[in-house]
PDB file of C-alpha atoms in Angstrom:
ATOM      1  CA  MET A   1     103.864  98.651  82.207  1.00  0.00           C
ATOM      2  CA  SER A   2     102.745  95.278  83.499  1.00  0.00           C
ATOM      3  CA  TYR A   3     102.802  91.808  82.088  1.00  0.00           C
ATOM      4  CA  ARG A   4     100.439  89.040  83.111  1.00  0.00           C
ATOM      5  CA  LEU A   5     102.323  85.813  83.688  1.00  0.00           C
ATOM      6  CA  PRO A   6     100.724  82.742  82.097  1.00  0.00           C
ATOM      7  CA  GLU A   7      98.666  80.543  84.454  1.00  0.00           C
ATOM      8  CA  HIS A   8     101.125  77.600  84.209  1.00  0.00           C
ATOM      9  CA  THR A   9     104.050  79.882  85.153  1.00  0.00           C
ATOM     10  CA  ARG A  10     102.173  81.386  88.116  1.00  0.00           C
ATOM     11  CA  ALA A  11     101.225  77.893  89.300  1.00  0.00           C
ATOM     12  CA  ARG A  12     104.778  76.558  88.870  1.00  0.00           C
ATOM     13  CA  TYR A  13     106.291  79.242  91.081  1.00  0.00           C
ATOM     14  CA  GLY A  14     103.451  79.530  93.561  1.00  0.00           C
ATOM     15  CA  LEU A  15     102.277  82.981  92.493  1.00  0.00           C
ATOM     16  CA  GLN A  16      98.625  83.332  93.364  1.00  0.00           C
ATOM     17  CA  ALA A  17      96.188  85.348  91.314  1.00  0.00           C
ATOM     18  CA  SER A  18      94.650  88.405  92.898  1.00  0.00           C
ATOM     19  CA  ARG A  19      91.027  89.455  92.615  1.00  0.00           C
ATOM     20  CA  ARG A  20      92.000  92.999  91.779  1.00  0.00           C
ATOM     21  CA  LYS A  21      94.587  94.335  89.415  1.00  0.00           C
ATOM     22  CA  GLN A  22      97.254  96.498  90.958  1.00  0.00           C
ATOM     23  CA  ALA A  23      99.637  99.027  89.491  1.00  0.00           C
ATOM     24  CA  CYS A  24     103.394  98.435  89.574  1.00  0.00           C
ATOM     25  CA  ASP A  25     104.063 100.976  92.285  1.00  0.00           C
ATOM     26  CA  GLN A  26     101.194  99.878  94.499  1.00  0.00           C
ATOM     27  CA  ASN A  27     100.841  96.736  96.550  1.00  0.00           C
ATOM     28  CA  GLY A  28     102.410  94.476  93.916  1.00  0.00           C
ATOM     29  CA  GLY A  29     100.868  91.383  95.481  1.00  0.00           C
ATOM     30  CA  GLY A  30      98.575  90.443  92.601  1.00  0.00           C
ATOM     31  CA  HIS A  31      98.945  88.531  89.380  1.00  0.00           C
ATOM     32  CA  LEU A  32     100.377  91.501  87.527  1.00  0.00           C
ATOM     33  CA  ILE A  33     104.108  91.850  87.726  1.00  0.00           C
ATOM     34  CA  CYS A  34     105.838  95.135  87.004  1.00  0.00           C
ATOM     35  CA  ILE A  35     108.246  94.824  84.078  1.00  0.00           C
ATOM     36  CA  CYS A  36     111.004  96.625  85.996  1.00  0.00           C
ATOM     37  CA  ARG A  37     110.563  94.186  88.912  1.00  0.00           C
ATOM     38  CA  LEU A  38     110.605  91.239  86.507  1.00  0.00           C
ATOM     39  CA  LYS A  39     113.785  92.550  84.855  1.00  0.00           C
ATOM     40  CA  ALA A  40     115.416  93.043  88.261  1.00  0.00           C
ATOM     41  CA  LEU A  41     114.439  89.500  89.264  1.00  0.00           C
ATOM     42  CA  LEU A  42     115.821  88.017  86.039  1.00  0.00           C
ATOM     43  CA  LEU A  43     119.063  89.956  86.405  1.00  0.00           C
ATOM     44  CA  TYR A  44     119.341  88.698  89.988  1.00  0.00           C
ATOM     45  CA  LEU A  45     118.716  85.089  88.910  1.00  0.00           C
ATOM     46  CA  TYR A  46     121.513  85.344  86.342  1.00  0.00           C
ATOM     47  CA  THR A  47     124.072  87.409  88.271  1.00  0.00           C
ATOM     48  CA  ASP A  48     123.126  87.225  91.975  1.00  0.00           C
ATOM     49  CA  LYS A  49     123.222  91.042  91.969  1.00  0.00           C
ATOM     50  CA  ILE A  50     120.360  93.434  92.611  1.00  0.00           C
ATOM     51  CA  VAL A  51     119.997  97.184  93.062  1.00  0.00           C
ATOM     52  CA  PHE A  52     117.299  98.469  95.395  1.00  0.00           C
ATOM     53  CA  SER A  53     115.699 101.868  95.204  1.00  0.00           C
ATOM     54  CA  PRO A  54     115.255 103.846  98.438  1.00  0.00           C
ATOM     55  CA  LEU A  55     112.080 103.432 100.475  1.00  0.00           C
ATOM     56  CA  LYS A  56     109.426 105.988  99.495  1.00  0.00           C
ATOM     57  CA  SER A  57     109.278 107.068 103.118  1.00  0.00           C
ATOM     58  CA  GLN A  58     112.908 108.193 102.850  1.00  0.00           C
ATOM     59  CA  GLY A  59     111.768 111.063 100.660  1.00  0.00           C
ATOM     60  CA  PRO A  60     113.143 112.040  97.259  1.00  0.00           C
ATOM     61  CA  PRO A  61     116.392 110.364  96.179  1.00  0.00           C
ATOM     62  CA  ARG A  62     119.544 112.106  97.342  1.00  0.00           C
ATOM     63  CA  THR A  63     121.577 113.859  94.675  1.00  0.00           C
ATOM     64  CA  ASP A  64     124.921 112.744  96.115  1.00  0.00           C
ATOM     65  CA  VAL A  65     124.158 109.047  95.495  1.00  0.00           C
ATOM     66  CA  GLU A  66     125.515 107.524  92.307  1.00  0.00           C
ATOM     67  CA  THR A  67     122.778 106.624  89.824  1.00  0.00           C
ATOM     68  CA  PRO A  68     122.843 102.926  88.866  1.00  0.00           C
ATOM     69  CA  ASN A  69     123.707 101.991  85.289  1.00  0.00           C
ATOM     70  CA  LEU A  70     120.326 101.101  83.809  1.00  0.00           C
ATOM     71  CA  SER A  71     121.923  98.949  81.108  1.00  0.00           C
ATOM     72  CA  THR A  72     123.190  96.493  83.738  1.00  0.00           C
ATOM     73  CA  SER A  73     120.719  96.973  86.600  1.00  0.00           C
ATOM     74  CA  TRP A  74     117.107  97.867  87.199  1.00  0.00           C
ATOM     75  CA  PRO A  75     116.528  99.445  90.608  1.00  0.00           C
ATOM     76  CA  CYS A  76     113.431  98.073  92.269  1.00  0.00           C
ATOM     77  CA  SER A  77     111.566  98.445  95.507  1.00  0.00           C
ATOM     78  CA  PRO A  78     113.012  96.293  98.298  1.00  0.00           C
ATOM     79  CA  LYS A  79     109.464  95.827  99.618  1.00  0.00           C
ATOM     80  CA  SER A  80     108.245  94.544  96.247  1.00  0.00           C
ATOM     81  CA  MET A  81     111.152  92.109  96.020  1.00  0.00           C
ATOM     82  CA  TYR A  82     110.657  90.926  99.603  1.00  0.00           C
ATOM     83  CA  ARG A  83     106.971  90.342  98.830  1.00  0.00           C
ATOM     84  CA  LEU A  84     107.777  88.525  95.575  1.00  0.00           C
ATOM     85  CA  ALA A  85     110.536  86.390  97.100  1.00  0.00           C
ATOM     86  CA  SER A  86     108.195  85.422  99.952  1.00  0.00           C
ATOM     87  CA  LYS A  87     105.476  84.293  97.535  1.00  0.00           C
ATOM     88  CA  ILE A  88     107.534  82.122  95.228  1.00  0.00           C
ATOM     89  CA  ARG A  89     107.330  78.443  96.160  1.00  0.00           C
ATOM     90  CA  VAL A  90     110.938  77.885  95.149  1.00  0.00           C
ATOM     91  CA  ARG A  91     112.015  80.298  97.856  1.00  0.00           C
ATOM     92  CA  LEU A  92     114.467  82.992  96.935  1.00  0.00           C
ATOM     93  CA  ASP A  93     115.876  83.274 100.428  1.00  0.00           C
ATOM     94  CA  SER A  94     118.970  85.157  99.368  1.00  0.00           C
ATOM     95  CA  LEU A  95     116.920  87.727  97.470  1.00  0.00           C
ATOM     96  CA  ARG A  96     114.473  88.073 100.368  1.00  0.00           C
ATOM     97  CA  ASP A  97     117.414  88.536 102.757  1.00  0.00           C
ATOM     98  CA  GLN A  98     118.983  91.204 100.543  1.00  0.00           C
ATOM     99  CA  ALA A  99     115.631  93.005 100.328  1.00  0.00           C
ATOM    100  CA  PHE A 100     115.365  92.761 104.127  1.00  0.00           C
ATOM    101  CA  ARG A 101     118.802  94.352 104.536  1.00  0.00           C
ATOM    102  CA  ALA A 102     117.846  97.136 102.110  1.00  0.00           C
ATOM    103  CA  ILE A 103     114.671  97.811 104.093  1.00  0.00           C
ATOM    104  CA  ARG A 104     116.676  97.818 107.333  1.00  0.00           C
ATOM    105  CA  SER A 105     119.216 100.281 105.926  1.00  0.00           C
ATOM    106  CA  GLY A 106     116.381 102.593 104.868  1.00  0.00           C
ATOM    107  CA  LEU A 107     114.813 102.797 108.322  1.00  0.00           C
ATOM    108  CA  GLY A 108     115.567 105.604 110.739  1.00  0.00           C
ATOM    109  CA  SER A 109     113.986 107.887 113.288  1.00  0.00           C
ATOM    110  CA  GLU A 110     112.591 110.086 110.496  1.00  0.00           C
ATOM    111  CA  ASN A 111     110.510 107.394 108.781  1.00  0.00           C
ATOM    112  CA  ILE A 112     109.993 104.636 111.359  1.00  0.00           C
ATOM    113  CA  PHE A 113     106.434 105.703 112.208  1.00  0.00           C
ATOM    114  CA  GLN A 114     105.406 105.775 108.567  1.00  0.00           C
ATOM    115  CA  GLU A 115     106.884 102.300 108.081  1.00  0.00           C
ATOM    116  CA  LEU A 116     105.332 100.947 111.301  1.00  0.00           C
ATOM    117  CA  SER A 117     101.953 102.142 110.025  1.00  0.00           C
ATOM    118  CA  SER A 118     102.214 100.524 106.603  1.00  0.00           C
ATOM    119  CA  SER A 119     100.121  97.550 105.560  1.00  0.00           C
ATOM    120  CA  PHE A 120     103.324  95.913 104.297  1.00  0.00           C
ATOM    121  CA  THR A 121     104.712  95.862 107.844  1.00  0.00           C
ATOM    122  CA  SER A 122     101.510  94.314 109.171  1.00  0.00           C
ATOM    123  CA  LYS A 123     101.764  91.376 106.738  1.00  0.00           C
ATOM    124  CA  TYR A 124     105.311  90.239 107.527  1.00  0.00           C
ATOM    125  CA  PRO A 125     106.242  89.427 111.158  1.00  0.00           C
ATOM    126  CA  ALA A 126     109.994  89.722 110.475  1.00  0.00           C
ATOM    127  CA  ILE A 127     109.492  93.213 109.052  1.00  0.00           C
ATOM    128  CA  LEU A 128     107.293  94.194 112.002  1.00  0.00           C
ATOM    129  CA  GLN A 129     109.958  92.968 114.413  1.00  0.00           C
ATOM    130  CA  LEU A 130     112.627  94.890 112.481  1.00  0.00           C
ATOM    131  CA  ASN A 131     110.549  98.080 112.643  1.00  0.00           C
ATOM    132  CA  VAL A 132     110.013  97.700 116.388  1.00  0.00           C
ATOM    133  CA  GLU A 133     113.758  97.133 116.891  1.00  0.00           C
ATOM    134  CA  VAL A 134     114.564 100.291 114.929  1.00  0.00           C
ATOM    135  CA  LEU A 135     111.961 102.195 116.959  1.00  0.00           C
ATOM    136  CA  LEU A 136     113.636 101.020 120.168  1.00  0.00           C
ATOM    137  CA  GLN A 137     117.090 101.960 118.841  1.00  0.00           C
ATOM    138  CA  HIS A 138     115.875 105.507 118.245  1.00  0.00           C
ATOM    139  CA  ILE A 139     113.564 105.760 121.260  1.00  0.00           C
ATOM    140  CA  ALA A 140     115.419 108.766 122.716  1.00  0.00           C
ATOM    141  CA  SER A 141     115.595 110.726 119.435  1.00  0.00           C
ATOM    142  CA  VAL A 142     113.512 113.865 119.001  1.00  0.00           C
ATOM    143  CA  PRO A 143     111.379 112.574 116.072  1.00  0.00           C
ATOM    144  CA  VAL A 144     110.477 109.418 118.007  1.00  0.00           C
ATOM    145  CA  ILE A 145     109.695 111.268 121.234  1.00  0.00           C
ATOM    146  CA  GLN A 146     107.466 113.668 119.281  1.00  0.00           C
ATOM    147  CA  ASN A 147     105.601 110.920 117.396  1.00  0.00           C
ATOM    148  CA  ILE A 148     105.113 108.242 120.079  1.00  0.00           C
ATOM    149  CA  PRO A 149     101.870 109.829 121.368  1.00  0.00           C
ATOM    150  CA  SER A 150     100.291 109.789 117.889  1.00  0.00           C
ATOM    151  CA  LEU A 151     101.343 106.157 117.366  1.00  0.00           C
ATOM    152  CA  LEU A 152      99.826 105.149 120.691  1.00  0.00           C
ATOM    153  CA  ARG A 153      96.633 107.087 119.852  1.00  0.00           C
ATOM    154  CA  ARG A 154      96.339 105.224 116.539  1.00  0.00           C
ATOM    155  CA  ILE A 155      96.838 101.902 118.334  1.00  0.00           C
ATOM    156  CA  ILE A 156      94.236 102.770 121.010  1.00  0.00           C
ATOM    157  CA  ASP A 157      91.778 103.892 118.310  1.00  0.00           C
ATOM    158  CA  SER A 158      92.272 100.548 116.473  1.00  0.00           C
ATOM    159  CA  GLN A 159      93.621 102.276 113.373  1.00  0.00           C
ATOM    160  CA  LEU A 160      96.526  99.840 113.113  1.00  0.00           C
ATOM    161  CA  PRO A 161      95.501  96.189 112.793  1.00  0.00           C
ATOM    162  CA  HIS A 162      98.947  95.181 114.053  1.00  0.00           C
ATOM    163  CA  GLY A 163      98.968  97.716 116.885  1.00  0.00           C
ATOM    164  CA  ALA A 164      98.883  95.057 119.604  1.00  0.00           C
ATOM    165  CA  ASP A 165     101.925  93.385 118.008  1.00  0.00           C
ATOM    166  CA  ILE A 166     103.775  96.712 118.086  1.00  0.00           C
ATOM    167  CA  VAL A 167     103.027  97.162 121.802  1.00  0.00           C
ATOM    168  CA  ILE A 168     104.008  93.555 122.576  1.00  0.00           C
ATOM    169  CA  GLY A 169     107.226  94.035 120.587  1.00  0.00           C
ATOM    170  CA  LEU A 170     108.140  97.031 122.733  1.00  0.00           C
ATOM    171  CA  TYR A 171     108.446  94.756 125.760  1.00  0.00           C
TER     172      TYR A 171
END
């Protein structure tokens, strides 16, 4: 479920309208705001606490992780919150930093190539740098060794608009 923020509210906080409507679980960069993301943001503004859901690239949620209490928290995508915090004129640096840490904790050798290939990574230099650092940390792991050739092929074939930045970051 999405709610369209009034024009004066979007203007006040620097949220720009998008030409196309987007669903809650998609890009999230438009003028529609997912109710769960809005609830999580409001809870954060009141309590300075936020619960992030795992990255989709991490696979299905683990069963050994405690489920958050939905009456006091609304888990949300760390990427969506990072995007939202980066767009608001009155910067929510603390929220953006917490989202950054949640993204960092979700990265590993198993999902780094999927994350490096995402359009989200291409839009935020700090996230791209983080992904490259994680790639370098896991450079000797089996999943990375197996997937480096396909990443390089995608870069050579111009399938990744930020491919040159990935290669530069490796040096």
